[in-house]
Amino acid sequence: MILTLAVIFPLSSAFVIPLLHLYGSRGLRLFLPIMGLGAFVLTLAAAASGFGDYALAFFGGWPARLGVVFVADGLSSVFLALAAFGCGASFLYFYEQMGTGPWRFYVIFFLLQASMNGVLLTGDLFNMFVFYEIFSLAAYLLVSYSLTWQAVEAGLKYLVMGTVGAFFILLGAAYAFIATKTLNMAALAASFPQMPKATLIVIAACMVVGFSLKAGAFPFHFWLPDAHSSAITAVSALLSGVVVKVSIYSLIRVSLLFFGDALPSVFDVITVLGVLSLLGGHLMASRQQDIKRLLAYSTVAQIGYIMIGVGMGTATGIAAAVFHSFNHMLMKSGLFITAGRLAEEIKTRNIQDMKGLYYHRRGMVLAFTVLAAAIVGVPPLNGFMSKWYLVVASVEKRSFLAALALVFGTVISASYYIRVLSVFYTPGEGFSEHESRRPVLAIAALFSACCVVLGLLPFFTPIWELFVEVGSKALNTKDYIAAVLLK
Amino acid sequence: MGLLLLCLGIGWWLWKGVAAMEDPEFIIGPAAYYIINTAEETGAANIVAAILFDYRGIDTLGEASVIYTTVCGVAMLFSKSKYKRSSAGLSFIARRGVSFLVPFLLLYGSTIILMGHMTPGGGFQGGAVFATVTILLCIVFGSSFEMSRIKPKTKETIESLGGLFFVFLGGVGLLAGAGFLANTAAGFPRGQVGNFLSAGAIPLLNIAVGMKVGAGLSTIFYSMVRVLELEFGEQMSEVEGNDKN
Amino acid sequence: MIKISYATAIFVFCIGLYTILSKRNLFKTVIGLTIMESGALMLIVTAGYVHGGVPPLIPMEGQAVNPLPHAFTLTAIVIGASDVALALALVIKVHRRYKTVDLDKIRGLKE
């Protein structure tokens, strides 16, 4: 019930908003915060229901092998919580800035949230493709929402790349269907090991290429910096924080369920892609002068970190990847909100023009500093913890090259974030003297506080064991198949 | 040349993937179950419609939402362009001819939607026919005629109501405790297979989807033609000015 | 026999991919997207083929073809059409600024 509502409630909100707008906009002002809050609460509730045991919702009352089923397990719970917080923050930011005026934005926003929950919950490959397309279309539209020429062009680029990726996913699903005549993910997972090797390789390649295109891993990353830097601030935070993570979730789910036993060499490919995007993203980021482009390239690199964790294919690796995804949502959403807000206020995105910003915008710059320190990996913060576990996982798996790349990448990222911060703290003049408004400061402060807390928690409580449990449960495909098919 | 070879290589390798599979002689998997049990469980004579609206109803809701997203997006992209003047439309003969045709086209569209559970067709196809009618009106009578008869506001209302109707029909199943989008399990009458009134909620879902798709596709066309007309309208007025000189 | 149909579908998919990779005209890119989609859909629909099958409508005389791929294809066609509609809308937007759809003349975001 709650799993269904997590998708249906935001979806029907998106249907209701035009009616509210057309027939009296006072209703919109009244209901919009309720819708945002409701979507947030329901997503969190769905996350909570799936955390302990497998939670299932059968559509139309049909068993899993006949109809479509929603499955929530530990992995999807963590990502659902991530999506809830990321969407909530960017909803708050946009609502604070624009009010209820741009109602089409909210329609697309709720469609995005509904379809993201759908991708995170669904247990059917074709249903995943359908939700994936809603959420991709919504993402393209959000990128080009501001209708500046950069935004439209970035949106078109994103659309072409994303659609090619979608058709690769569709082709992979078609192959899986031809081979097994079913598209339920549990049934597919059960029958994949008996498939001919050549077919298996084609499906694996189509899936990895499709999801990498959608996530923006290195050889397919062209659209990501444009899209994430041209969008408005709230959307940049949403895209970098949440939308990319949904692609990562699909990659984790599909690779673990389908290829964990049948074709383990997929994980090596994912590791290589991860190392490439880590190094490529960091090297490109260190050459940027535009602060939002810098952050966008840093996202490419962070996807690399997560993919290395996935590529280890062990419980520790998956746990570290999931932990890093959550941390990256906090850090990068926070960074985009603070940096985007600062850039909007001083009307430039060039780093060199931001000299002395600290002396005029203390709150925002302090929050930015904490978040940047976290993403570089300064010890007590959460970025350090997740990177540490990633290194531990890759050393356990004896892939020292990946571990070396992780450390080397951290050094490069430190160099360019220090460059930005040193500009901020050098004395300079020429900014108007007003501090950012409270709600934005509150969001930034909340995110940086979360970074500190999440960094310290693994020392005190067994939160790390919680993540390892999520990882080992995601690896245990037999339990998943049994839970879905036998109920 | 390199690209061509790359694509051919990918094609060869995809072919190897297909060639490795052997085709079973008969239907296996869930499809076999659908073929045997559709009539009894859903009451629909069209098995594809039963799969689309009953067994995998959430896919169809998602698909309708994809169109909804596109419509909203296209309307958003062109919301700032102002509509200046209408195209002139076609000749008297074309206008008369189309006015004779329109009732039959509307009848055809409604047949496709309402008989979707018995014959090939359904909400999407019928909705596309309805959208075609509005496009025809727009071309033959000029776009301002179409706008004055069917206001954009009406279209958006129909579209949103279609979506809400779909969700409502699904919610009945949820409230009955049989799961979202449940059909006969939620108490919708099954009827006699092949009758007009049969298959429980499937005809109603077809109507909801038809409302949504018809209004949506029409809105997409209308938003786009408005912009194109702006550009060509400017060029046309230049040409006309030259003729007068 | 059915393998030839599969091969055709794959060939069409690759034509679409080649169009997207090689052409510099934005409209041709969009056409490439639709061709790619058609290839993938042909592959799915072929999977439902049964020799001598009849349409899956009750009452059936003989063995029906597999109805599941038909449902998938119907869904995927609509999704592809939405993608293309949005792509065309964005191309129109780009054209209004640059007055061209040639990728080489649209420099824009490239550094």
Coordinates of N, CA and C in Angstrom, one line a residue, chain B residues 60-163:
Chain B
T60 N 0.9 1.1 -18.4 CA 0.0 2.1 -19.2 C -0.1 3.4 -18.5
L61 N -0.2 3.4 -17.2 CA -0.3 4.6 -16.4 C 1.0 5.4 -16.7
G62 N 2.2 4.7 -16.6 CA 3.5 5.3 -16.9 C 3.5 5.9 -18.3
E63 N 3.0 5.1 -19.2 CA 3.1 5.5 -20.6 C 2.2 6.8 -20.8
A64 N 1.1 6.8 -20.2 CA 0.2 8.0 -20.3 C 0.9 9.2 -19.6
S65 N 1.7 8.9 -18.5 CA 2.4 10.0 -17.9 C 3.6 10.5 -18.8
V66 N 4.1 9.6 -19.6 CA 5.2 10.1 -20.5 C 4.6 11.1 -21.4
I67 N 3.4 10.8 -22.0 CA 2.8 11.8 -22.9 C 2.5 13.1 -22.1
Y68 N 2.0 12.9 -20.9 CA 1.7 14.1 -20.1 C 2.9 15.0 -19.9
T69 N 4.1 14.3 -19.6 CA 5.3 15.1 -19.4 C 5.7 15.8 -20.6
T70 N 5.6 15.2 -21.8 CA 6.0 15.8 -23.0 C 5.0 17.0 -23.3
V71 N 3.7 16.8 -23.1 CA 2.8 17.9 -23.4 C 3.1 19.1 -22.5
C72 N 3.3 18.8 -21.2 CA 3.6 19.9 -20.3 C 4.9 20.6 -20.7
G73 N 5.9 19.8 -21.2 CA 7.2 20.3 -21.5 C 7.1 21.2 -22.8
V74 N 6.4 20.6 -23.8 CA 6.3 21.4 -25.1 C 5.6 22.7 -24.8
A75 N 4.5 22.6 -24.0 CA 3.8 23.9 -23.7 C 4.7 24.8 -23.0
M76 N 5.5 24.3 -22.1 CA 6.4 25.1 -21.3 C 7.5 25.8 -22.2
L77 N 8.0 25.0 -23.2 CA 9.1 25.5 -24.0 C 8.5 26.7 -24.9
F78 N 7.3 26.6 -25.3 CA 6.7 27.6 -26.2 C 5.8 28.6 -25.5
S79 N 5.8 28.6 -24.2 CA 4.8 29.4 -23.5 C 5.1 30.9 -23.7
K80 N 6.4 31.2 -24.0 CA 6.7 32.7 -24.1 C 6.4 33.2 -25.5
S81 N 6.2 32.3 -26.5 CA 6.1 32.9 -27.8 C 4.6 33.3 -28.0
K82 N 4.5 34.5 -28.5 CA 3.1 35.1 -28.6 C 2.5 34.7 -30.0
Y83 N 1.2 34.5 -30.0 CA 0.5 34.1 -31.2 C 0.0 35.4 -31.8
K84 N 0.4 35.5 -33.1 CA 0.0 36.8 -33.8 C -1.2 36.7 -34.7
R85 N -1.0 35.8 -35.7 CA -2.1 35.8 -36.7 C -2.3 34.3 -37.1
S86 N -3.4 34.1 -37.7 CA -3.8 32.7 -38.1 C -3.5 32.5 -39.5
S87 N -3.3 31.2 -39.8 CA -3.1 30.8 -41.2 C -4.5 31.0 -41.9
A88 N -4.5 31.2 -43.2 CA -5.7 31.5 -43.9 C -6.6 30.2 -44.0
G89 N -6.1 29.1 -44.0 CA -6.9 27.9 -44.2 C -6.9 27.5 -45.7
L90 N -7.7 26.5 -46.1 CA -7.7 26.0 -47.4 C -9.0 26.5 -48.1
S91 N -9.3 26.0 -49.3 CA -10.3 26.6 -50.2 C -11.7 26.1 -49.7
F92 N -12.8 26.6 -50.3 CA -14.1 26.3 -49.9 C -14.4 24.8 -50.0
I93 N -13.9 24.2 -51.1 CA -14.2 22.8 -51.4 C -13.6 22.0 -50.2
A94 N -12.4 22.3 -49.9 CA -11.8 21.5 -48.8 C -12.5 21.7 -47.5
R95 N -13.0 22.9 -47.2 CA -13.7 23.2 -46.0 C -15.0 22.3 -45.9
R96 N -15.8 22.4 -47.1 CA -17.0 21.6 -47.1 C -16.8 20.1 -46.9
G97 N -15.8 19.7 -47.7 CA -15.4 18.2 -47.6 C -15.1 17.8 -46.2
V98 N -14.3 18.6 -45.5 CA -13.9 18.2 -44.2 C -15.1 18.3 -43.2
S99 N -15.9 19.3 -43.4 CA -17.1 19.3 -42.5 C -18.0 18.1 -42.6
F100 N -18.0 17.5 -43.8 CA -18.8 16.3 -43.9 C -18.1 15.1 -43.2
L101 N -16.7 15.2 -43.3 CA -15.9 14.1 -42.8 C -15.9 14.0 -41.3
V102 N -15.9 15.2 -40.6 CA -15.5 15.3 -39.2 C -16.4 14.4 -38.3
P103 N -17.8 14.4 -38.5 CA -18.6 13.5 -37.7 C -18.2 12.1 -37.8
F104 N -17.9 11.6 -39.0 CA -17.5 10.2 -39.2 C -16.2 9.9 -38.5
L105 N -15.3 10.9 -38.6 CA -14.0 10.7 -37.9 C -14.2 10.6 -36.4
L106 N -15.0 11.5 -35.9 CA -15.3 11.4 -34.4 C -15.9 10.1 -34.0
L107 N -16.8 9.6 -34.9 CA -17.5 8.3 -34.6 C -16.4 7.2 -34.6
Y108 N -15.6 7.3 -35.6 CA -14.5 6.3 -35.8 C -13.6 6.3 -34.5
G109 N -13.2 7.5 -34.1 CA -12.4 7.6 -32.9 C -13.1 7.0 -31.7
S110 N -14.3 7.3 -31.5 CA -15.0 6.8 -30.3 C -15.2 5.3 -30.4
T111 N -15.4 4.8 -31.6 CA -15.5 3.3 -31.7 C -14.2 2.7 -31.3
I112 N -13.1 3.2 -31.8 CA -11.8 2.6 -31.4 C -11.6 2.6 -29.9
I113 N -12.0 3.7 -29.3 CA -11.8 3.8 -27.8 C -12.8 2.8 -27.1
L114 N -14.0 2.9 -27.5 CA -15.0 2.2 -26.7 C -15.0 0.7 -26.9
M115 N -14.5 0.2 -28.1 CA -14.5 -1.2 -28.4 C -13.1 -1.7 -28.1
G116 N -12.3 -1.0 -27.4 CA -10.9 -1.4 -27.3 C -10.7 -2.7 -26.6
H117 N -11.7 -3.1 -25.8 CA -11.5 -4.4 -25.0 C -12.0 -5.6 -25.9
M118 N -12.6 -5.3 -27.0 CA -13.0 -6.4 -27.9 C -12.3 -6.6 -29.2
T119 N -11.9 -5.5 -29.8 CA -11.2 -5.5 -31.1 C -9.9 -4.7 -30.9
P120 N -9.0 -4.9 -31.9 CA -7.8 -4.1 -31.8 C -8.1 -2.6 -31.7
G121 N -7.4 -2.0 -30.9 CA -7.6 -0.5 -30.7 C -7.5 -0.2 -29.3
G122 N -8.0 0.9 -28.9 CA -7.9 1.3 -27.5 C -7.7 2.8 -27.3
G123 N -7.5 3.2 -26.1 CA -7.4 4.6 -25.8 C -6.3 5.3 -26.6
F124 N -5.2 4.7 -26.7 CA -4.1 5.5 -27.4 C -4.4 5.7 -28.9
Q125 N -4.9 4.6 -29.5 CA -5.2 4.8 -31.0 C -6.3 5.7 -31.2
G126 N -7.4 5.6 -30.4 CA -8.6 6.4 -30.5 C -8.2 7.9 -30.2
G127 N -7.4 8.1 -29.2 CA -7.0 9.4 -28.8 C -6.2 10.0 -30.0
A128 N -5.4 9.2 -30.6 CA -4.7 9.8 -31.8 C -5.6 10.2 -32.9
V129 N -6.7 9.4 -33.1 CA -7.7 9.8 -34.1 C -8.3 11.2 -33.7
F130 N -8.7 11.3 -32.5 CA -9.3 12.6 -32.0 C -8.3 13.8 -32.2
A131 N -7.1 13.5 -31.9 CA -6.1 14.6 -32.1 C -6.0 14.9 -33.6
T132 N -6.1 13.9 -34.5 CA -6.0 14.1 -35.9 C -7.2 15.0 -36.4
V133 N -8.4 14.8 -35.7 CA -9.5 15.7 -36.1 C -9.2 17.1 -35.8
T134 N -8.6 17.4 -34.7 CA -8.3 18.8 -34.4 C -7.2 19.3 -35.3
I135 N -6.3 18.5 -35.6 CA -5.2 18.9 -36.6 C -5.8 19.3 -37.9
L136 N -6.7 18.4 -38.4 CA -7.4 18.7 -39.7 C -8.1 20.0 -39.6
L137 N -8.9 20.2 -38.6 CA -9.6 21.5 -38.4 C -8.6 22.6 -38.5
C138 N -7.5 22.5 -37.8 CA -6.5 23.5 -37.8 C -6.0 23.8 -39.1
I139 N -5.7 22.8 -39.9 CA -5.1 23.0 -41.3 C -6.2 23.6 -42.2
V140 N -7.4 23.0 -42.2 CA -8.3 23.4 -43.2 C -9.0 24.7 -42.9
F141 N -9.3 25.0 -41.6 CA -10.1 26.2 -41.3 C -9.2 27.3 -40.8
G142 N -7.9 27.1 -40.7 CA -7.0 28.1 -40.1 C -6.9 27.9 -38.6
S143 N -5.8 28.2 -38.0 CA -5.6 27.8 -36.6 C -6.4 28.6 -35.6
S144 N -6.8 29.8 -36.0 CA -7.6 30.6 -35.0 C -9.0 30.0 -34.9
F145 N -9.5 29.3 -35.9 CA -10.8 28.7 -35.8 C -10.8 27.6 -34.8
E146 N -9.7 26.8 -34.9 CA -9.6 25.6 -34.0 C -9.5 26.1 -32.6
M147 N -8.7 27.2 -32.4 CA -8.5 27.7 -31.0 C -9.8 28.3 -30.5
S148 N -10.6 28.9 -31.3 CA -11.8 29.5 -30.8 C -12.8 28.4 -30.4
R149 N -12.8 27.3 -31.1 CA -13.8 26.2 -30.8 C -13.3 25.4 -29.6
I150 N -12.0 25.0 -29.6 CA -11.6 24.2 -28.5 C -10.4 24.9 -27.9
K151 N -10.8 25.5 -26.7 CA -9.8 26.4 -26.1 C -8.6 25.5 -25.5
P152 N -7.4 26.1 -25.4 CA -6.3 25.4 -24.8 C -6.6 25.0 -23.4
K153 N -7.4 25.9 -22.7 CA -7.8 25.6 -21.3 C -8.6 24.3 -21.2
T154 N -9.6 24.2 -22.2 CA -10.4 23.0 -22.2 C -9.5 21.7 -22.4
K155 N -8.6 21.8 -23.3 CA -7.7 20.7 -23.6 C -7.0 20.3 -22.3
E156 N -6.4 21.3 -21.7 CA -5.6 20.9 -20.5 C -6.5 20.3 -19.4
T157 N -7.7 20.9 -19.3 CA -8.6 20.3 -18.3 C -9.0 18.8 -18.6
I158 N -9.3 18.6 -19.9 CA -9.6 17.2 -20.3 C -8.4 16.3 -20.0
E159 N -7.2 16.8 -20.3 CA -6.1 15.9 -20.1 C -5.8 15.6 -18.7
S160 N -5.9 16.6 -17.8 CA -5.7 16.4 -16.4 C -6.8 15.5 -15.8
L161 N -8.0 15.7 -16.2 CA -9.1 14.9 -15.7 C -8.9 13.4 -16.2
G162 N -8.5 13.2 -17.4 CA -8.2 11.9 -17.8 C -7.2 11.2 -16.9
G163 N -6.1 11.9 -16.6 CA -5.1 11.3 -15.7 C -5.7 11.0 -14.3

